Amino acid sequence: MAVGAVARAALWTAVVAHLLVVEYLFIRYGQGKNSLLTVGKFFGLHLAAIMMLQIVLVARLPWLDRRIGMDRLTVWHRWIGFGLVWTLILHFTFIIVGYADLASQPPWDTFLSLAGVTASLLGMVAAVIILVVASISVRYVRRRLPYEAWHGLHLLLYVALGIGLVHQAFEGTTFDSTWATVYWWSVWGLVLAALLAGRVAVPVWRNLYHRFTVAAVVPESDNVVSVHITGQHLDKLPARAGQFFIWRFPGHHGWWRANPFSLSAAPNGRSLRLTAKAVGKGSAGLRNVPVGSRVFVEGPYGAFTTIHQTRPASLLIAGGVGITPIRALLEEPGGPTTVLYRVHTVEEAVLLPELQALAKARGAQLYVLTGRTGAGTPPNVPFAPANLAAAIPDIVQRDVFVCGPPAMTDAVVHSLRALGVPRRQVHAEKFSLA
Ligand SMILES: Cc1cc2nc3c(=O)[nH]c(=O)nc-3n(C[C@H](O)[C@H](O)[C@H](O)COP(=O)(O)OP(=O)(O)OC[C@H]3O[C@@H](n4cnc5c(N)ncnc54)[C@H](O)[C@@H]3O)c2cc1C
């Protein structure tokens, strides 16, 4: 079984096992004072269970991350987040109408009297925060907000989590049993420990231990720059070609700005390198990062590595600056390899001389595909299924690693499906996390 499939199976087995225990506990101990309150409790319990899963998905646990990938975990988190919102609305609605029914009063009066009880009020505040964050995560709003603003507001969810836990501790009357209560809070303990480990302990420890520093800043073209990083004990850093870090250059940008960039060379135990195209302030400013300044990193992250390779032969496809992890992967030892590098003009093909040298050294084929997509007769569509199959006749027998702009990556993945390349042989990195 492939490593990714093992991790997915482990994660979903744990989720299903937890849900089975929760359903048993609910049936055994979860009766409310009337049937509406019982339903309200059912949704409250499941709301908490969904929150636990949401936290695990974004805890950045190294074991899960390198097997499933942060991009996929984030997509799951996003979709499950919408389920969480509906569960929250149902929990709130049934609790209000349940108590209104019990007290024979209108729901609005019940709402006001519950808002006067501290534990219920805390639940309501947590709910409002979750609803606000969910509304800014809707794709339409998310695209219009700067990343930092969206991320900053998203951090409010930690406040909602804290308040929500206090709400549960005081209102959590669902389990009228000691062992049920012990089980529930033990699972919460594990989930919070995972969050602290992945988000705080591991990054803090790695930065203290490795003391990352800028060693050199090398312009690759007018709008692309490489930053070389050194540090202590880099041979102990568990990074692989194809992975990325989230980088902070506080000497230059301030603490709050963090950008994900892939390694553009395989880690060699002595240094790391990122290569960034200027897109906005963060990436454009990398040119001016002072040599010798400290760098703070989170990572390594990502499942775009050869631990997922299933076949000896590979096809590496890059579009534009998507060449960075592909360039690193080309350093990994392996079987027959072909690289397709899509750019508008040869001048845009950054890192080309070193790619040519690497390809030559390992006997790989490297093709630079130029021109505007759709231009000319016949139209320039190198990643159309027929063109891919003509260029790489044994494509179905290869693992394909593709990294480029989201539209190009989607087009390639679509063509690979049309050609019958099995899903487990297709590995994609889109340079976008949500
Ligand atoms: C896994 C991954 C690997 C990447 N590797 C490379 C690489 O090797 N070379 C390269 O040139 N580019 C890479 N990118 C893209 C790069 O992260 C963005 O171009 C860069 O962060 C833009 O930031 P900015 O401040 O210059 O521009 P802004 O205008 O501030 O940001 C532009 C967009 O970049 C994205 N972005 C910014 N900060 C973050 C963040 N902390 N987390 C997630 N997305 C963010 C957002 O979608 C934002 O809307 C990668 C992206 C991802 C997700």
XYZ file of C-alpha atoms and ligand atoms in Angstrom:
487
model
C 0.000 0.000 0.000
C 1.328 3.464 -0.877
C 2.473 5.647 2.048
C -0.193 8.278 1.327
C -2.938 5.632 1.338
C -1.649 4.271 4.679
C -1.790 7.749 6.253
C -5.276 8.441 4.860
C -6.483 5.060 6.103
C -4.960 5.701 9.569
C -6.513 9.160 9.831
C -10.013 8.153 8.715
C -9.946 4.955 10.797
C -9.178 7.072 13.884
C -12.004 9.467 12.961
C -14.528 6.651 12.434
C -13.460 4.874 15.651
C -13.863 8.130 17.600
C -17.276 8.730 16.021
C -18.413 5.224 16.947
C -17.468 5.843 20.586
C -19.212 9.233 20.470
C -22.408 7.700 18.998
C -22.385 4.990 21.693
C -21.908 7.564 24.450
C -24.646 9.738 23.021
C -27.145 6.871 22.792
C -26.218 5.656 26.284
C -25.989 8.952 28.162
C -27.058 11.787 25.866
C -30.750 12.240 26.634
C -31.837 15.885 26.950
C -34.762 17.275 28.936
C -36.947 17.028 25.832
C -36.500 15.628 22.339
C -35.492 18.996 20.852
C -32.733 19.385 23.429
C -31.590 15.814 22.754
C -31.158 16.744 19.082
C -29.412 19.972 20.125
C -26.984 17.961 22.243
C -26.414 15.558 19.366
C -25.319 18.451 17.145
C -23.264 20.027 19.955
C -21.365 16.810 20.466
C -20.703 16.410 16.762
C -19.725 20.059 16.498
C -16.982 19.420 19.058
C -15.935 16.211 17.252
C -15.660 18.133 13.944
C -13.605 20.824 15.709
C -11.192 18.154 16.917
C -10.743 16.886 13.363
C -10.323 20.417 12.011
C -7.500 21.034 14.478
C -5.707 17.808 13.606
C -5.908 18.677 9.894
C -4.129 22.012 10.399
C -1.826 20.956 13.250
C 0.996 20.470 10.704
C 1.970 17.129 12.147
C 5.082 16.075 10.219
C 3.950 12.445 9.865
C 0.603 13.379 8.288
C 1.946 16.315 6.318
C 4.628 14.494 4.387
C 2.268 11.612 3.592
C -0.890 13.517 2.701
C 0.425 17.013 1.953
C -0.521 20.360 3.461
C -2.432 21.372 0.325
C -4.760 18.371 0.525
C -5.140 18.643 4.321
C -6.038 22.319 3.887
C -8.640 21.505 1.234
C -10.240 18.951 3.582
C -10.134 21.528 6.394
C -11.888 24.037 4.159
C -14.719 21.699 3.137
C -15.191 20.221 6.598
C -15.288 23.844 7.843
C -18.537 24.382 5.958
C -19.966 21.225 7.586
C -18.892 22.643 10.950
C -20.826 25.862 10.305
C -24.053 23.985 9.510
C -23.624 21.776 12.577
C -23.122 24.911 14.673
C -26.288 26.511 13.310
C -28.300 23.333 13.988
C -26.869 23.017 17.529
C -27.778 26.623 18.327
C -31.270 26.384 16.780
C -32.267 23.151 18.542
C -30.938 24.313 21.914
C -32.905 27.581 21.687
C -36.168 25.981 20.524
C -35.669 23.137 23.006
C -35.391 25.474 25.992
C -38.183 27.669 24.599
C -40.424 24.594 24.458
C -39.407 23.607 27.994
C -40.169 27.051 29.411
C -43.186 27.624 27.116
C -41.814 30.973 25.988
C -40.910 32.475 22.591
C -37.443 31.524 21.241
C -36.259 35.161 21.298
C -36.970 35.430 25.055
C -35.128 32.131 25.567
C -32.192 33.458 23.566
C -32.024 36.576 25.763
C -32.248 34.638 29.005
C -29.552 32.149 27.848
C -27.339 35.081 26.854
C -27.482 36.087 30.530
C -25.875 32.790 31.591
C -22.048 33.017 31.345
C -21.437 29.506 29.951
C -24.118 29.922 27.253
C -22.913 33.416 26.422
C -19.394 32.046 25.865
C -20.819 29.496 23.431
C -22.602 32.292 21.585
C -19.444 34.405 21.352
C -17.492 31.415 20.000
C -20.281 30.832 17.467
C -20.169 34.434 16.252
C -16.381 34.255 15.762
C -16.695 30.991 13.829
C -19.435 32.447 11.606
C -17.386 35.599 10.884
C -14.288 33.557 9.979
C -16.377 31.192 7.842
C -17.851 34.127 5.934
C -14.380 35.487 5.067
C -13.341 32.015 3.944
C -15.991 31.852 1.235
C -14.034 31.822 -2.015
C -15.512 35.106 -3.286
C -14.441 37.046 -0.153
C -11.169 35.135 0.349
C -9.909 36.078 -3.118
C -10.503 39.780 -2.424
C -8.743 39.882 0.935
C -4.952 40.208 1.273
C -3.486 36.937 2.558
C -2.280 38.549 5.813
C -5.744 40.001 6.606
C -7.434 36.663 5.975
C -4.829 34.783 8.001
C -4.966 37.287 10.893
C -8.762 36.952 11.133
C -8.468 33.182 10.852
C -6.288 33.195 13.984
C -9.368 34.383 15.915
C -10.481 30.768 15.690
C -7.997 30.002 18.478
C -9.972 32.411 20.659
C -13.195 30.676 19.613
C -11.603 27.330 20.443
C -10.613 28.473 23.953
C -14.045 29.953 24.654
C -15.728 26.907 23.127
C -13.793 24.603 25.465
C -14.890 26.585 28.523
C -18.475 26.464 27.192
C -18.209 22.675 26.874
C -16.672 22.271 30.313
C -19.594 24.091 31.956
C -22.455 23.132 29.636
C -21.263 19.671 28.628
C -23.921 17.736 30.465
C -24.174 15.161 27.686
C -22.185 12.476 29.467
C -23.558 11.445 32.785
C -20.681 9.054 33.370
C -17.137 9.352 34.671
C -15.509 7.231 32.031
C -17.348 9.074 29.244
C -16.093 12.378 30.631
C -12.551 11.022 30.976
C -12.645 9.715 27.387
C -13.911 13.038 26.017
C -11.337 15.230 27.721
C -8.514 12.785 26.964
C -9.271 13.062 23.253
C -9.359 16.861 23.563
C -6.006 16.675 25.410
C -4.452 14.679 22.568
C -5.836 17.036 19.923
C -4.530 20.135 21.706
C -1.154 18.451 22.290
C -0.954 17.716 18.547
C -1.715 21.361 17.781
C 0.903 22.652 20.199
C 3.486 20.165 18.960
C 2.979 20.858 15.239
C 2.412 24.600 15.418
C 4.648 25.660 18.300
C 7.023 23.084 19.777
C 8.491 21.638 16.558
C 9.023 25.015 14.785
C 10.459 26.701 17.894
C 12.786 23.805 18.574
C 13.949 23.620 14.926
C 14.758 27.334 14.776
C 16.656 27.257 18.055
C 18.568 24.151 17.018
C 19.377 25.077 13.423
C 19.746 28.883 13.713
C 18.994 29.527 10.023
C 20.887 32.486 8.489
C 20.958 34.094 5.044
C 24.228 33.092 3.370
C 23.759 34.684 -0.058
C 21.176 36.401 -2.238
C 21.588 35.653 -5.931
C 19.460 37.350 -8.634
C 18.453 34.742 -11.246
C 16.683 37.216 -13.570
C 14.964 40.610 -13.411
C 12.157 39.256 -11.260
C 13.498 36.029 -9.749
C 15.957 35.728 -6.891
C 17.536 32.801 -5.006
C 18.221 32.991 -1.293
C 20.803 30.597 0.145
C 20.411 29.688 3.797
C 22.902 28.105 6.170
C 22.538 26.960 9.755
C 23.716 24.497 12.333
C 23.231 20.727 12.127
C 21.421 20.999 8.769
C 22.253 17.344 8.166
C 19.697 16.583 10.930
C 16.913 18.584 9.262
C 14.413 16.050 7.857
C 13.815 17.933 4.598
C 13.517 16.353 1.161
C 13.663 17.561 -2.403
C 10.178 18.750 -3.470
C 9.216 20.105 -0.041
C 8.646 23.698 1.003
C 9.095 25.842 4.096
C 7.178 28.852 5.318
C 9.864 31.515 5.583
C 10.089 34.630 7.747
C 12.805 37.221 7.268
C 12.238 39.423 10.320
C 15.362 41.529 9.744
C 13.772 42.692 6.537
C 9.999 42.264 6.559
C 8.805 42.095 10.141
C 7.599 39.071 12.047
C 4.107 38.840 10.694
C 5.008 38.302 7.022
C 5.507 34.626 6.167
C 5.637 33.157 2.681
C 5.788 29.572 1.493
C 8.614 28.782 -0.938
C 9.821 25.394 -2.130
C 13.408 24.290 -1.905
C 14.951 24.918 -5.326
C 17.828 22.530 -4.639
C 17.824 19.231 -2.791
C 18.944 19.764 0.823
C 22.575 18.697 1.118
C 23.061 18.860 4.889
C 24.995 22.156 4.669
C 22.630 24.663 3.057
C 19.126 25.249 1.744
C 18.030 27.344 -1.209
C 14.742 28.947 -2.191
C 14.074 30.670 -5.499
C 11.251 33.190 -5.621
C 9.488 35.112 -8.348
C 8.487 38.668 -7.417
C 4.694 38.699 -7.118
C 3.906 41.021 -4.227
C 5.777 42.847 -1.493
C 7.061 39.742 0.289
C 8.609 38.003 -2.695
C 9.820 41.202 -4.400
C 11.608 42.301 -1.221
C 13.679 39.123 -0.990
C 16.246 40.783 -3.237
C 17.099 43.131 -0.364
C 17.319 40.610 2.466
C 20.631 41.300 4.257
C 23.229 38.554 4.101
C 23.923 37.297 7.633
C 20.390 38.061 8.916
C 18.390 35.429 10.790
C 15.646 33.483 9.071
C 12.757 31.784 10.878
C 11.164 28.839 9.162
C 8.279 26.473 9.623
C 8.626 23.169 7.856
C 9.642 21.180 5.943
C 6.153 20.554 4.615
C 4.569 18.857 1.645
C 4.049 15.479 0.050
C 5.535 16.401 -3.337
C 8.454 14.020 -2.850
C 9.759 10.738 -4.119
C 8.502 8.876 -1.035
C 5.288 8.669 -3.099
C 7.055 7.355 -6.203
C 5.550 4.073 -7.377
C 7.411 3.439 -10.669
C 11.126 3.608 -11.580
C 10.628 6.097 -14.447
C 9.511 9.705 -13.950
C 8.174 12.626 -15.912
C 8.786 16.000 -14.265
C 6.648 18.870 -15.585
C 7.205 22.488 -14.542
C 5.509 25.723 -15.517
C 7.374 29.007 -14.910
C 8.661 29.350 -11.343
C 7.083 25.956 -10.645
C 10.499 24.723 -11.731
C 11.796 25.159 -8.151
C 10.703 21.840 -6.580
C 11.169 20.091 -9.947
C 14.792 21.276 -10.053
C 15.289 19.839 -6.554
C 13.610 16.552 -7.516
C 15.943 16.222 -10.488
C 18.769 15.765 -7.974
C 17.121 12.706 -6.441
C 18.562 9.458 -7.723
C 16.082 7.521 -9.828
C 15.290 5.717 -13.055
C 14.717 7.167 -16.532
C 13.604 10.773 -16.226
C 12.238 13.389 -18.611
C 11.722 17.044 -17.703
C 9.265 19.307 -19.541
C 9.803 22.965 -18.654
C 6.999 25.256 -19.882
C 7.839 28.959 -20.301
C 6.875 31.691 -22.741
C 10.447 32.365 -23.872
C 13.776 30.654 -23.211
C 14.945 33.842 -21.444
C 12.220 33.241 -18.825
C 13.542 29.780 -18.038
C 15.276 30.440 -14.709
C 17.818 27.936 -13.400
C 18.162 26.587 -16.956
C 21.984 26.138 -17.029
C 21.984 24.115 -13.811
C 19.007 22.072 -15.009
C 20.906 21.250 -18.205
C 23.988 20.236 -16.208
C 21.947 18.071 -13.829
C 20.008 16.440 -16.669
C 23.254 15.649 -18.459
C 24.842 14.222 -15.308
C 21.987 11.788 -14.695
C 21.151 11.045 -18.331
C 17.734 12.713 -18.174
C 16.002 14.397 -21.112
C 15.163 18.089 -20.681
C 12.807 19.916 -23.066
C 11.994 23.602 -22.793
C 8.522 24.218 -24.242
C 8.096 27.825 -25.331
C 5.337 29.965 -26.849
C 1.926 31.185 -25.804
C -0.662 28.520 -25.107
C -3.202 28.298 -27.924
C -1.161 30.475 -30.330
C -0.289 29.393 -33.904
C -1.527 26.659 -36.213
C -1.848 23.976 -35.035
C -2.454 25.608 -31.630
C 0.399 25.438 -29.114
C -1.054 23.101 -26.443
C 1.870 20.925 -25.325
C -0.081 19.394 -22.443
C -3.081 18.252 -24.489
C -3.412 14.464 -24.084
C -2.351 13.645 -27.642
C 0.730 15.881 -27.463
C 1.803 14.515 -24.096
C 1.377 10.942 -25.310
C 3.389 11.701 -28.463
C 6.210 13.298 -26.442
C 6.322 10.567 -23.756
C 5.012 7.325 -25.293
C 5.463 5.329 -22.040
C 3.739 8.000 -19.899
C 1.343 5.466 -18.351
C 4.321 3.617 -16.874
C 5.773 6.725 -15.210
C 5.257 8.701 -12.056
C 4.438 12.263 -13.069
C 5.399 15.214 -10.864
C 3.817 18.482 -11.987
C 4.232 21.949 -10.523
C 3.117 25.196 -12.089
C 0.365 27.798 -12.066
C -2.941 26.267 -10.893
C -4.524 26.398 -14.389
C -1.571 24.618 -16.002
C -1.344 22.041 -13.237
C -5.081 21.308 -13.530
C -4.767 20.970 -17.322
C -1.888 18.515 -16.993
C -3.678 16.437 -14.343
C -6.780 16.381 -16.556
C -4.738 15.145 -19.542
C -3.017 12.490 -17.423
C -6.435 11.172 -16.387
C -7.559 11.145 -20.011
C -4.445 9.144 -20.901
C -5.155 6.623 -18.162
C -2.176 7.428 -15.915
C -3.193 5.919 -12.545
C -4.007 8.483 -9.850
C -1.330 7.156 -7.485
C 1.327 7.990 -10.116
C 0.264 11.637 -10.378
C 1.809 14.113 -7.917
C 0.876 17.786 -8.174
C 1.985 20.956 -6.385
C -0.010 24.093 -7.168
C 1.728 26.790 -5.125
C -1.560 27.473 -3.414
C -2.728 26.128 -0.072
C -6.443 26.905 0.070
C 3.527 25.247 -1.187
C 3.952 26.491 -1.931
C 5.213 26.556 -2.476
C 5.607 27.704 -3.176
N 6.850 27.743 -3.723
C 7.222 28.838 -4.426
C 8.532 28.917 -5.020
O 9.356 28.021 -4.882
N 8.838 30.044 -5.716
C 7.944 31.063 -5.875
O 8.289 32.059 -6.532
N 6.702 31.011 -5.340
C 6.331 29.944 -4.609
N 5.078 29.905 -4.047
C 4.200 31.056 -4.206
C 4.592 32.104 -3.180
O 4.340 31.634 -1.866
C 3.802 33.395 -3.361
O 4.066 33.886 -4.641
C 4.256 34.398 -2.358
O 3.929 33.953 -1.054
C 3.598 35.718 -2.672
O 3.720 36.559 -1.537
P 3.929 38.120 -1.679
O 3.979 38.672 -0.310
O 5.067 38.430 -2.584
O 2.662 38.589 -2.460
P 1.236 38.866 -1.901
O 0.599 39.770 -2.881
O 1.259 39.261 -0.469
O 0.600 37.418 -1.998
C 0.146 36.928 -3.231
C -0.575 35.611 -2.970
O 0.386 34.654 -2.517
C -0.227 33.772 -1.597
N 0.433 33.837 -0.280
C 1.093 34.877 0.291
N 1.548 34.536 1.506
C 1.162 33.254 1.700
C 1.314 32.343 2.774
N 1.963 32.646 3.896
N 0.760 31.093 2.645
C 0.073 30.764 1.531
N -0.092 31.572 0.485
C 0.447 32.807 0.573
C -1.640 34.203 -1.434
O -2.480 33.486 -2.299
C -1.593 35.656 -1.853
O -2.852 36.102 -2.254
C 4.697 28.786 -3.319
C 3.436 28.717 -2.751
C 3.061 27.585 -2.058
C 1.706 27.529 -1.423
